[in-house]
Tab-separated table of C-alpha atoms in Angstrom:
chain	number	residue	atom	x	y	z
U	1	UNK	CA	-106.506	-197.159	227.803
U	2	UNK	CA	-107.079	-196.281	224.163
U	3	UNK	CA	-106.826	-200.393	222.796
U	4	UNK	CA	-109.002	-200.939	226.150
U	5	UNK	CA	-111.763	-199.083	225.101
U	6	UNK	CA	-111.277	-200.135	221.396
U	7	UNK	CA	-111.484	-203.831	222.514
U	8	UNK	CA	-114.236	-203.428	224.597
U	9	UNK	CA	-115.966	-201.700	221.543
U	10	UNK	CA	-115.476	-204.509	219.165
U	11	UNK	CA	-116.687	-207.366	221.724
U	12	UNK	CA	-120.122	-205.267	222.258
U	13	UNK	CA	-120.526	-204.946	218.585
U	14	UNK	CA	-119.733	-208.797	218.099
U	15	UNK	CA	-122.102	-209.632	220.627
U	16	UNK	CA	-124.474	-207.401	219.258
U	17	UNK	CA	-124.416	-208.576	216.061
U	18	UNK	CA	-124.577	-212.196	217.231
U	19	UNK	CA	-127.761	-210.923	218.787
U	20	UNK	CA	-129.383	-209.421	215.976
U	21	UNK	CA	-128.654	-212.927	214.214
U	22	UNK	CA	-129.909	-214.950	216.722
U	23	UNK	CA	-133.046	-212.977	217.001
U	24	UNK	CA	-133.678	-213.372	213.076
U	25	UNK	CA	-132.484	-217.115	213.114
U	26	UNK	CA	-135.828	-217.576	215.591
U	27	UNK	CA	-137.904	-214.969	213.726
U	28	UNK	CA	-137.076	-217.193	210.552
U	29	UNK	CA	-137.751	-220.386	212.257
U	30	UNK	CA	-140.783	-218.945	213.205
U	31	UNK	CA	-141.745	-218.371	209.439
U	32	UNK	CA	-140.950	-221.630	208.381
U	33	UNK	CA	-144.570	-223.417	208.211
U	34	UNK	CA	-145.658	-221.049	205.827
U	35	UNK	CA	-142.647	-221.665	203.404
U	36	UNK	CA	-142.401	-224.983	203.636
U	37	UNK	CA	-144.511	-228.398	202.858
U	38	UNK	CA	-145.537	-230.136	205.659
U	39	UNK	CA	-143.197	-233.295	204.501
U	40	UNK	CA	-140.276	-230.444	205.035
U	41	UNK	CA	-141.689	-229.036	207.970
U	42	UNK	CA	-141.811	-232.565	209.734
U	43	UNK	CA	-137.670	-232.439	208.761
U	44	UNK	CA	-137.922	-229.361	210.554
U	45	UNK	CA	-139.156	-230.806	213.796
U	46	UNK	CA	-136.210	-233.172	213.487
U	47	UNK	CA	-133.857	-230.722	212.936
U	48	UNK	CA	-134.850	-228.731	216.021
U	49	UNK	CA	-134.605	-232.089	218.078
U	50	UNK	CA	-131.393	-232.501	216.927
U	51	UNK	CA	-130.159	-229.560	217.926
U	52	UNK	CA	-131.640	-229.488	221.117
U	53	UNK	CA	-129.634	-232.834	221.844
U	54	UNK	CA	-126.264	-231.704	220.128
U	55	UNK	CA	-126.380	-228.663	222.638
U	56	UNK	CA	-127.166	-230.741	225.604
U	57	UNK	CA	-124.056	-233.308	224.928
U	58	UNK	CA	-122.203	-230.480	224.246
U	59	UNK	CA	-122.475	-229.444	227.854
U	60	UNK	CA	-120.680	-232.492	228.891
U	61	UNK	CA	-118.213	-232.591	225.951
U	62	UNK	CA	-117.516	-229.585	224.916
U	63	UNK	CA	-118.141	-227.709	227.978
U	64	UNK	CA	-116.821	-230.089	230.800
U	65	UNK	CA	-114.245	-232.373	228.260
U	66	UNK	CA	-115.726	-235.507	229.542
U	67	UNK	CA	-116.450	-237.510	225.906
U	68	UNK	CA	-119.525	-239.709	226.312
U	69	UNK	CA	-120.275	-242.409	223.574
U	70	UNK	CA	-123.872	-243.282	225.011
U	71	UNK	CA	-125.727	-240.029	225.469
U	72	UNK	CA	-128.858	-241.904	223.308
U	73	UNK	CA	-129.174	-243.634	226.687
U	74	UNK	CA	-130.791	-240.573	228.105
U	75	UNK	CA	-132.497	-239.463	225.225
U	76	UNK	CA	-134.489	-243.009	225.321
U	77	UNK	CA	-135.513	-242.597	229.030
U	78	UNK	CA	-136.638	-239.123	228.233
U	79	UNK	CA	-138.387	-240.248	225.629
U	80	UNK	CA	-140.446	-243.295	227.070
U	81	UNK	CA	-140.856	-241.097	229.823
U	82	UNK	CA	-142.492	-238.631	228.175
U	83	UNK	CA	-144.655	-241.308	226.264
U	84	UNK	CA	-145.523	-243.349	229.733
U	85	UNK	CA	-146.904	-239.664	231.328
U	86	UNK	CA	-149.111	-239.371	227.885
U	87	UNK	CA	-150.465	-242.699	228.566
U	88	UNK	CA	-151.055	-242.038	231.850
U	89	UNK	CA	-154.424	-241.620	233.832
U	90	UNK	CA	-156.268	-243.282	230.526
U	91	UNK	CA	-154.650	-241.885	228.217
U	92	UNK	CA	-155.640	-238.212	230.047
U	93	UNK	CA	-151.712	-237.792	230.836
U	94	UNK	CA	-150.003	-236.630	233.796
U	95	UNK	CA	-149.804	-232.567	232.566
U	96	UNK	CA	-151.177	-231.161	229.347
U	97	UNK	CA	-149.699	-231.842	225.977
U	98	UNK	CA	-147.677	-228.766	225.874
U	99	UNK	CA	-146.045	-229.179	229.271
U	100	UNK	CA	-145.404	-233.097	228.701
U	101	UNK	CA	-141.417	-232.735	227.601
U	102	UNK	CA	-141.466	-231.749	231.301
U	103	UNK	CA	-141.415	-235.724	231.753
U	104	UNK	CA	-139.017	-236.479	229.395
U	105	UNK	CA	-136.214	-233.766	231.539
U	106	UNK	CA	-137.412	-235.502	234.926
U	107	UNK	CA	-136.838	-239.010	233.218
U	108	UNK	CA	-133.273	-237.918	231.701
U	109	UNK	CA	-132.370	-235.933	235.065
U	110	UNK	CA	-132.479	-239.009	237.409
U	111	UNK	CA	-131.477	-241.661	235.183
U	112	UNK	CA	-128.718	-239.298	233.925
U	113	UNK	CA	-127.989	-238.553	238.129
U	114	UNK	CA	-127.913	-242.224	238.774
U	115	UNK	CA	-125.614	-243.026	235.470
U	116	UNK	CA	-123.195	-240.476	236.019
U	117	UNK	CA	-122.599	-241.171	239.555
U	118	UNK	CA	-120.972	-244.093	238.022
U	119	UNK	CA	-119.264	-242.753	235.225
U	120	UNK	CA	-117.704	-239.927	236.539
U	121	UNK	CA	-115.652	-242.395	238.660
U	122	UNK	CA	-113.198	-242.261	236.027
U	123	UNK	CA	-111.659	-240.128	233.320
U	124	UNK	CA	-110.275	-240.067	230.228
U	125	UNK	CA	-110.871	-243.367	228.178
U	126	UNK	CA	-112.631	-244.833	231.132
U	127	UNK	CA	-115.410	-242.812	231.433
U	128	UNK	CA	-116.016	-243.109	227.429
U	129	UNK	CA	-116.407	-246.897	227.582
U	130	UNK	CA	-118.395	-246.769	230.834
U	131	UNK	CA	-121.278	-244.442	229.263
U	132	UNK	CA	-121.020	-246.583	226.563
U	133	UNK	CA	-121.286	-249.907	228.446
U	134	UNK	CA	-124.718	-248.248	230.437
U	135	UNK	CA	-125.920	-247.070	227.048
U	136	UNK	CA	-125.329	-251.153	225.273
U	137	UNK	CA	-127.043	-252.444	228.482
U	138	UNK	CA	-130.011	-250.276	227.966
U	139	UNK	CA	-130.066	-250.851	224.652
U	140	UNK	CA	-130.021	-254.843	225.180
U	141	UNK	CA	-132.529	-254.798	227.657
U	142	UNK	CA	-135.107	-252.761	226.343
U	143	UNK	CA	-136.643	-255.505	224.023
U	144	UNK	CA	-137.202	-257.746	226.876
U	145	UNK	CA	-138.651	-255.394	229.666
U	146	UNK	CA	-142.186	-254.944	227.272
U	147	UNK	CA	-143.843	-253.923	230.306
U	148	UNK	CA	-141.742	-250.408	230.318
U	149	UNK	CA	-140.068	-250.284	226.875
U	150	UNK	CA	-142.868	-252.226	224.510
U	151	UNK	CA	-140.540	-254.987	223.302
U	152	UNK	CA	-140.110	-254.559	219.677
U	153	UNK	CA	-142.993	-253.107	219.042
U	154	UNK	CA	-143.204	-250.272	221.254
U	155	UNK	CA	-144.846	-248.207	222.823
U	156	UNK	CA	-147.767	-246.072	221.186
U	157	UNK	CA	-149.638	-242.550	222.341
U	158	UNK	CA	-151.576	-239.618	221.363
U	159	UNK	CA	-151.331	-236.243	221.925
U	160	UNK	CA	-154.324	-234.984	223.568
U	161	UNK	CA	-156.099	-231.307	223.190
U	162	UNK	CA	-154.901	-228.293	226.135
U	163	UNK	CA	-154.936	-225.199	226.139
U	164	UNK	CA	-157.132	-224.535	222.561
U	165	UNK	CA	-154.818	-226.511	220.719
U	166	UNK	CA	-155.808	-230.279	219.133
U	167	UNK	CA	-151.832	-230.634	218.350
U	168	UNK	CA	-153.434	-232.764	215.123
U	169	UNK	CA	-151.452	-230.864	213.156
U	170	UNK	CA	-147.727	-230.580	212.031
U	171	UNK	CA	-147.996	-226.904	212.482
U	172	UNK	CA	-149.028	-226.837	216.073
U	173	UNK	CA	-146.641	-229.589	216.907
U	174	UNK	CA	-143.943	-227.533	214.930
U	175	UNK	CA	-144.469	-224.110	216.898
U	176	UNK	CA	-144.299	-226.364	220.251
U	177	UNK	CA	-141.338	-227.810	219.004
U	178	UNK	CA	-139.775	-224.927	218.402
U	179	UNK	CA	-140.745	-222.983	221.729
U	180	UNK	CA	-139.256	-225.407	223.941
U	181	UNK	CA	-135.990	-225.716	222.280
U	182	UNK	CA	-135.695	-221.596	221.978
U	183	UNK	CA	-136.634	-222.146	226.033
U	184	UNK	CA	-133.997	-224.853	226.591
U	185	UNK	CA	-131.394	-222.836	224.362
U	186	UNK	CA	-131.738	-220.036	226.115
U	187	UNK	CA	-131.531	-221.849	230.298
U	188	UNK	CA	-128.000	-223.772	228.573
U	189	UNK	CA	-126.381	-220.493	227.551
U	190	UNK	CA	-127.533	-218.618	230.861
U	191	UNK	CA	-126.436	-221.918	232.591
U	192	UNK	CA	-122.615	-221.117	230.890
U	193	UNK	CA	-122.932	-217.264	232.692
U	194	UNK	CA	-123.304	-218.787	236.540
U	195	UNK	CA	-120.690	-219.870	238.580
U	196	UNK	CA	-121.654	-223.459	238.269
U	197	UNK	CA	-121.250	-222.617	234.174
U	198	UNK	CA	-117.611	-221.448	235.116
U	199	UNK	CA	-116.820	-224.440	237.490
U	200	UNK	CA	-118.004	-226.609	233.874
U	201	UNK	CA	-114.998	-225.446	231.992
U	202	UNK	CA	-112.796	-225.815	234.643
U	203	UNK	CA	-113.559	-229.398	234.800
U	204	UNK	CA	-112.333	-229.713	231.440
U	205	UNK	CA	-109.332	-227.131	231.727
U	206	UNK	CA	-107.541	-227.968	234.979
U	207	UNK	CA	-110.032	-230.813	237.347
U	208	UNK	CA	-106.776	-231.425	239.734
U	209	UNK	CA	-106.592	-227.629	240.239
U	210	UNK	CA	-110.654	-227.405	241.178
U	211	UNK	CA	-109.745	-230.578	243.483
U	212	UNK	CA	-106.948	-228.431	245.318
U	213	UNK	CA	-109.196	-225.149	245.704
U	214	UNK	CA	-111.397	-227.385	247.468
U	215	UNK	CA	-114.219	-228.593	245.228
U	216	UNK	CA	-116.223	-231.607	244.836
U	217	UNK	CA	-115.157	-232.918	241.333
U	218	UNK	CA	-116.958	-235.671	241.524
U	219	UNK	CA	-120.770	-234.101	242.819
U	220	UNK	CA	-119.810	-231.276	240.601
U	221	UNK	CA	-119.161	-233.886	237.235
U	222	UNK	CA	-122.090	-235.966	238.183
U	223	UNK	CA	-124.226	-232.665	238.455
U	224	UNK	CA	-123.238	-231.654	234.929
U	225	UNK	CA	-123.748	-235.382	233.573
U	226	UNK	CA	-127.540	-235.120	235.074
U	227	UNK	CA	-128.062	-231.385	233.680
U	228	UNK	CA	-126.667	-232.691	230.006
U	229	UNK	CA	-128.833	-235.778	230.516
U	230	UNK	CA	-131.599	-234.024	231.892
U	231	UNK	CA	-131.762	-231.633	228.133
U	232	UNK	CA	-132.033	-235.007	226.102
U	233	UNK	CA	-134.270	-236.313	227.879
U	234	UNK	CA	-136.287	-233.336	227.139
U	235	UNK	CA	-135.530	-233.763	223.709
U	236	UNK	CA	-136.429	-237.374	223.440
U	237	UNK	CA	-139.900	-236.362	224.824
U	238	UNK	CA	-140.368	-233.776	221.637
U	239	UNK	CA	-139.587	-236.893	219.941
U	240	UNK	CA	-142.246	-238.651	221.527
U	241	UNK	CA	-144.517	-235.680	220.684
U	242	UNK	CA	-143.844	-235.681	217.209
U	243	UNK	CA	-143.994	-239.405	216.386
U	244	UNK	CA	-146.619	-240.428	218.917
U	245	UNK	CA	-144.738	-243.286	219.493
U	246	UNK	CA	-141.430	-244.647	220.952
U	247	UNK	CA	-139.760	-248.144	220.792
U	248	UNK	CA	-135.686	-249.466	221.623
U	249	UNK	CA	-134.356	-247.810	218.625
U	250	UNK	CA	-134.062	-244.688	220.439
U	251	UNK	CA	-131.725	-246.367	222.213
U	252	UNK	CA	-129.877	-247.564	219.177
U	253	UNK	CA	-125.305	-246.788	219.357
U	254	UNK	CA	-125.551	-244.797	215.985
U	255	UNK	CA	-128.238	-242.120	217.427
U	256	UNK	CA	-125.123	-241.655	220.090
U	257	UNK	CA	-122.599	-241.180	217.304
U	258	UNK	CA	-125.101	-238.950	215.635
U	259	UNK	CA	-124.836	-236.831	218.627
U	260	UNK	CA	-120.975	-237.289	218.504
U	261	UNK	CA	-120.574	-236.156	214.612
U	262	UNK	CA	-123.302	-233.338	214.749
U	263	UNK	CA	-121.700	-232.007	217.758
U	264	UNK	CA	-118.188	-231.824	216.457
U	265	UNK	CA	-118.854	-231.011	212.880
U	266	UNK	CA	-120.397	-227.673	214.081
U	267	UNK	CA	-117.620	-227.102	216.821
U	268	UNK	CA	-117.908	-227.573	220.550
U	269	UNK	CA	-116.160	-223.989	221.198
U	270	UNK	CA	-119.112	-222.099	219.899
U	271	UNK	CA	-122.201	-222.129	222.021
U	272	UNK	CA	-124.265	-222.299	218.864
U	273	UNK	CA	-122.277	-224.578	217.128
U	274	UNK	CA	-123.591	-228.457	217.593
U	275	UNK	CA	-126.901	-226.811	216.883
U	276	UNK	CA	-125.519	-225.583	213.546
U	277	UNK	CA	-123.897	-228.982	212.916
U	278	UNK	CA	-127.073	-231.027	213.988
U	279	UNK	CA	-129.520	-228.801	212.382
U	280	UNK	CA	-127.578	-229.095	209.225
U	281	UNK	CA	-126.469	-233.185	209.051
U	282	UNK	CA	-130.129	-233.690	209.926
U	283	UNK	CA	-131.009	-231.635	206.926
U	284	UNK	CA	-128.347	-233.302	205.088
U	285	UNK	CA	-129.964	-236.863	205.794
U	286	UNK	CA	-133.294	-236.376	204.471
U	287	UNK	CA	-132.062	-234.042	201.234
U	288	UNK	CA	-129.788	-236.473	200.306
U	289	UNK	CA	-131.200	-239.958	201.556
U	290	UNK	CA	-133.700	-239.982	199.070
U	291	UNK	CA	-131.037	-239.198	195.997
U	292	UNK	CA	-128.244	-241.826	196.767
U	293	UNK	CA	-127.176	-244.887	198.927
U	294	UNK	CA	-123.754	-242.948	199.753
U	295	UNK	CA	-125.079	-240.642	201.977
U	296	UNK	CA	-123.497	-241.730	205.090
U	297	UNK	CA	-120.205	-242.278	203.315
U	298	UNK	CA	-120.401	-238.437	202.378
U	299	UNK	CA	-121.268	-237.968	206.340
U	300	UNK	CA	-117.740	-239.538	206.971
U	301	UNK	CA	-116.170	-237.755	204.365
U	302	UNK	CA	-117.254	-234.474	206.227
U	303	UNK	CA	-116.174	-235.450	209.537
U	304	UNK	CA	-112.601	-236.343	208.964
U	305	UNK	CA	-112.201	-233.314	206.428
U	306	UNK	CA	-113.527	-231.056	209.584
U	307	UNK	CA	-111.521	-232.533	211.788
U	308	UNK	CA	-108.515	-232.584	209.950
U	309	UNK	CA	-108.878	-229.128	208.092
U	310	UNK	CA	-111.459	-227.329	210.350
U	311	UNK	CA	-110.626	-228.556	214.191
U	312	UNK	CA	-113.095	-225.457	215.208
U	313	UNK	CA	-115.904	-227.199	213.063
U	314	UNK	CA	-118.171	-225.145	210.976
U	315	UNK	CA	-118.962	-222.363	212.920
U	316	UNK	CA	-115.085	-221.952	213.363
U	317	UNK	CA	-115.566	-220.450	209.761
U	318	UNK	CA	-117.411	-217.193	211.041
U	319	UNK	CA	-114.727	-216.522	213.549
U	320	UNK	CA	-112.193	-217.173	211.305
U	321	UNK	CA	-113.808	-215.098	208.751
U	322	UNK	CA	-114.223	-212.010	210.992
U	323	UNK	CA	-110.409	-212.071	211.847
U	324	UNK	CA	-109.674	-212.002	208.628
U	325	UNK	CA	-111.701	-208.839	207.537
U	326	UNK	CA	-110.655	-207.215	210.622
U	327	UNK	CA	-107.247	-207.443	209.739
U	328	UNK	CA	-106.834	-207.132	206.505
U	329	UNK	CA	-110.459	-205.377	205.476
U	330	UNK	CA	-113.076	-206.549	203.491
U	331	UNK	CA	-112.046	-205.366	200.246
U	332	UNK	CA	-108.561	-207.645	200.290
U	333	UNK	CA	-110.189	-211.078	201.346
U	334	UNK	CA	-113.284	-211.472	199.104
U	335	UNK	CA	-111.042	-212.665	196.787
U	336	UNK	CA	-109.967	-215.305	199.313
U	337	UNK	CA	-113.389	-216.111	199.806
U	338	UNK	CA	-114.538	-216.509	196.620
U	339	UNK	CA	-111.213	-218.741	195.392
U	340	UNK	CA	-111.435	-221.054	198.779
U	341	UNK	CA	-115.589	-221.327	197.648
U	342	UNK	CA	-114.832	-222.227	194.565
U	343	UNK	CA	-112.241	-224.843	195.111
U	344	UNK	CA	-114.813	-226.505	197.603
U	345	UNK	CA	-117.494	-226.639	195.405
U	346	UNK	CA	-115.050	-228.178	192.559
U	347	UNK	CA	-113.996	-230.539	194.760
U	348	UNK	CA	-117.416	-231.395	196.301
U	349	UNK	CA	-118.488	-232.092	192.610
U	350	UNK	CA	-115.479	-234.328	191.603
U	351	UNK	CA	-115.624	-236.233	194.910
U	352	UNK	CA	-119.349	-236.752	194.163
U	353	UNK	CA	-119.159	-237.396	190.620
U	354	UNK	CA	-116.954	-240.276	191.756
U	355	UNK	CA	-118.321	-241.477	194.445
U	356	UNK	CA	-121.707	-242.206	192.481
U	357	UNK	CA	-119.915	-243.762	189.355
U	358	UNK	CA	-117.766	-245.874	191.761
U	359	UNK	CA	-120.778	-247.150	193.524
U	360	UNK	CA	-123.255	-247.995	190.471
U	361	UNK	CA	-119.622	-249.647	188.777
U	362	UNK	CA	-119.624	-252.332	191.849
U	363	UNK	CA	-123.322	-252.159	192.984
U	364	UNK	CA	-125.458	-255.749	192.117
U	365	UNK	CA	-127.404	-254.339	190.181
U	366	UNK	CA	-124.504	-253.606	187.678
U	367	UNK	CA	-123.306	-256.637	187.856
U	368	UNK	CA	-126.600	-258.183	186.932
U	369	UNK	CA	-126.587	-256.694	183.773
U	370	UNK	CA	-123.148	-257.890	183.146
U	371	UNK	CA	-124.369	-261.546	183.347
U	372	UNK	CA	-127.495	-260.620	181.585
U	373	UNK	CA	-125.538	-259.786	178.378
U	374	UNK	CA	-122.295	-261.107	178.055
U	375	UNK	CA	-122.015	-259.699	174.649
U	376	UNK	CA	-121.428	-256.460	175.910
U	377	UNK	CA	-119.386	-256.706	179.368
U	378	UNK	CA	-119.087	-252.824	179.980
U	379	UNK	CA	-122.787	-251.254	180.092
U	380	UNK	CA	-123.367	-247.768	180.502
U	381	UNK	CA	-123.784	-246.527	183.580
U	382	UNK	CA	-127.045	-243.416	184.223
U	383	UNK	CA	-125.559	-241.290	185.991
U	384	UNK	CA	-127.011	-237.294	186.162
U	385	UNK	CA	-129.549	-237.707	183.244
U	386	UNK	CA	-127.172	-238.948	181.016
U	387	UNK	CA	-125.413	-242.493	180.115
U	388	UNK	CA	-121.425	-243.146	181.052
U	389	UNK	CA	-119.733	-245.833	179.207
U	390	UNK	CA	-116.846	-247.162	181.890
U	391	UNK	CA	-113.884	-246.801	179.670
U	392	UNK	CA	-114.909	-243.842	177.905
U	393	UNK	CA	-111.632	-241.028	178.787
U	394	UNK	CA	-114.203	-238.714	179.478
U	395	UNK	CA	-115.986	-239.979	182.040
U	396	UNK	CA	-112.834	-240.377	184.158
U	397	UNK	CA	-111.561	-237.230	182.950
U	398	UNK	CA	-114.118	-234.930	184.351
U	399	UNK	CA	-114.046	-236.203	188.089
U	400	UNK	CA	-110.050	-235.614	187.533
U	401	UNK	CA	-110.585	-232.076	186.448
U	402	UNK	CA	-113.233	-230.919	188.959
U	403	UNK	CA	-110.798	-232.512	191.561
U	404	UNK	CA	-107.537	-230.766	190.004
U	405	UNK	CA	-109.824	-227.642	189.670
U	406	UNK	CA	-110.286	-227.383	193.226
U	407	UNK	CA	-107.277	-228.407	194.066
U	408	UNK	CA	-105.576	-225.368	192.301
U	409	UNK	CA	-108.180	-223.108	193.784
U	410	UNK	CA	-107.491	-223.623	196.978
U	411	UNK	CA	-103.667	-223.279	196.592
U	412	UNK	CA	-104.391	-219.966	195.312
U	413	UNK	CA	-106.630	-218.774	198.033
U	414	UNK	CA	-104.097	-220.106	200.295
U	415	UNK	CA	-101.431	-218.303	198.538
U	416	UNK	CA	-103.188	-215.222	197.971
U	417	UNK	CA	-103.395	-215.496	202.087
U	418	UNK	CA	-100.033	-215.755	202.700
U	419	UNK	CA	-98.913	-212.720	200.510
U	420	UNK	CA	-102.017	-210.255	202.994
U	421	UNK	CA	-100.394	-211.766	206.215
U	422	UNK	CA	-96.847	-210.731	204.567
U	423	UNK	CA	-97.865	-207.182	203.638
U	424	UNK	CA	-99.674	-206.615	207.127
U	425	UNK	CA	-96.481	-208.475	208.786
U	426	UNK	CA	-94.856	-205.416	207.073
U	427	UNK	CA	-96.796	-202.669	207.616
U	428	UNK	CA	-96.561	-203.768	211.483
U	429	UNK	CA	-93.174	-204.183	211.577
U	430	UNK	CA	-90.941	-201.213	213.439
U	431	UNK	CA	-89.158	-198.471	211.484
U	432	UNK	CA	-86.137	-199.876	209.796
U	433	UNK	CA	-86.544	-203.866	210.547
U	434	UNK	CA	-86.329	-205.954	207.470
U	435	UNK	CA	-89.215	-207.230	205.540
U	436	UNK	CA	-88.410	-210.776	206.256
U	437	UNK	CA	-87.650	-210.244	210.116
U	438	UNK	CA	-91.108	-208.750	210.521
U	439	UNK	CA	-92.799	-211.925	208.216
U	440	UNK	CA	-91.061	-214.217	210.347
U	441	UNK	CA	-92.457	-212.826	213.791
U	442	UNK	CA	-95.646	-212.982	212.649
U	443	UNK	CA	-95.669	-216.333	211.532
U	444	UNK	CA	-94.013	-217.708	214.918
U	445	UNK	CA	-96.921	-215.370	216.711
């Protein structure tokens, strides 16, 4: 009765405290226009988009285990949509500005409905390369249906005054932004507390077992496709709102992968996490776009390290974190923490400092001014404010010795690990059992 009520005590302070950080992620959010530019602050927007359609894929990933490789299907439909209902009535639109992503949900919910009527045929492998066959044959037809899609130009809007507000603006169209995904953030997680919610995950867990209880699997999967469809298409109307425009790109297979990576690189088990990993690749793009042509080849490089190191994704790291400091107290793992951090950011640095010298070595330009001067057949390479000469040792050696550095640092924290689990293996372990008999359970547990 005692661990009961100890247990219950811990989950209500967890929640609580995920609470009290969700209300000052929003309060922050909401403080954002005055600390940043408005360049930043249209990143901002984009970021909150992203999220917005992270979270609603993740209802059909994560949540129901059905892997779709075409969600940007939906988010397009939402999206022109959303920009056909601004055009509408001369340019008067069909509701006021503020209520216009309204569109871009009805759009995603019945072309999502009709879509994954289809899909959820099949399973598995199937249903992957059917989304993504609908999504391709969107994508290929849009350019040539200009009466509904533009062509290649597109289709243009405005957003019109309602309500006091001109929406001229990035601020106004910021705050908007930001109220609708807070509203569609908070209907997806009190969507995962009702029974439909609970039918969702057992879809993914056990679909032959719903089957036998006596369930539609099918209405039910196609009902969850045209809920998750339904959310991007809301978010591909913010889109609409925010660029005033809307053309096939939206459409385009990489926005689906984007949805794909951001989702898994925050982790699908955590409600909050493809927001986390969306809000932060988005972020990631536009920092580090503008500073080097590898960007997307550091995007990989995160993906399969998460994937191979972190299966849980990002936000995996709080939970893991909180484990360890309730089991072996604060005090013991900070020096975990602090050796793990360090060995990441050594070998984020020697990976980086690579990378870039790798990539100016074989870029054109390089080789340009190799032909230019023959004379001297290795040029320096500018690299961090300062010139590299190729087959100087030390510009080799210092990649090598942020990568070794990290390397060691992370054996340590790992070691330093095993020797906590060891003493709290022992200090567990029954009144005359051996060290080693006690180390072993734990490590089978």
């Amino acid at each position: 009765m005692k661990n009961a009520q100890t247990h219950g005590s811990t989950h209500y302070r967890w929640n609580h405290h995920w609470l009290t950080a969700c209300l000052a992620g929003v309060l922050l959010l909401a403080a954002l226009p005055y600390l940043l530019s408005q360049g930043l602050l249209n990143a901002a927007i984009q970021m909150l988009i992203a999220a917005l359609f992270a979270s609603a894929y993740n209802l059909l990933c994560g949540q129901a285990g059905m892997l779709s490789f075409g969600h940007a299907a939906y988010f397009g439909v939402g999206a022109f949509a959303t920009v056909h209902a601004m055009n509408a009535l001369g340019g008067e639109g069909l509701v006021p500005t503020p209520l216009m992503p309204l569109a871009g949900a009805v759009g995603g919910l019945i072309f999502g409905g009709i879509a994954g009527w289809f899909a959820t045929k099949r399973s598995g492998t199937y249903f992957a390369m059917i989304t993504l066959a609908i999504a391709e044959l969107v994508h290929s037809l849009a350019p040539h249906l200009k009466g509904v899609f533009g062509g290649e130009v597109g289709v243009s809007t405005m957003r019109m005054p309602a309500w006091g507000f001109d929406f001229g603006s990035t601020t106004q169209v910021y705050y908007l932004t930001l109220a609708w995904v807070v509203l569609a953030m908070v209907l997806l997680y009190l969507y995962t507390r009702t029974p439909l919610g609970r039918l969702t995950v057992g879809l993914r867990e056990n679909s032959h077992r719903l089957r036998f209880l006596g369930y539609n699997v099918h209405g039910l999967s196609t009902a969850v496709f045209a809920i998750s469809a339904m959310f991007s298409g809301m978010a591909g109307g913010l889109q609409v709102i925010s660029n005033e425009s809307a053309n096939y790109v939206l459409f385009d297979p990489s926005l689906s992968a984007a949805a794909v990576l951001n989702t898994y690189i925050g982790g699908v088990q955590v409600f909050l996490g493809p927001a986390l990993g969306a809000a932060l690749m988005t972020f990631f793009g536009y920092a580090v776009s503008d500073l080097t042509r590898s960007w997307l080849l550091y995007q990989g490089i995160l993906f399969v390290l998460v994937m191979m190191f972190m299966p849980t994704g990002l936000s995996g790291l709080f939970g893991l974190a909180r484990r360890l400091r309730e089991r072996h107290g604060l005090g013991q793992v900070v020096g975990v923490f602090v050796l793990a951090i360090v060995g990441a950011m050594l070998l984020a640095g020697g990976v980086v400092f690579l990378v870039e010298l790798l990539q100016r070595l074989f870029s054109q330009d390089y080789r340009s001014l190799v032909q230019l001067n023959p004379a001297k057949p290795w040029p320096d390479i500018s690299l961090f404010d300062r010139a590299w000469h190729p087959r100087a040792l030390l510009t080799w050696l210092i990649p090598a010795l942020l990568l070794a550095g990290g390397a060691v640092s992370l054996w340590a924290a790992r070691r330093r690990l095993g020797r906590l689990d060891q003493l709290a293996a022992g200090e567990q372990a029954p009144a005359g059992a051996p060290p080693h008999r006690a180390a072993n359970k734990e490590t089978l547990v």
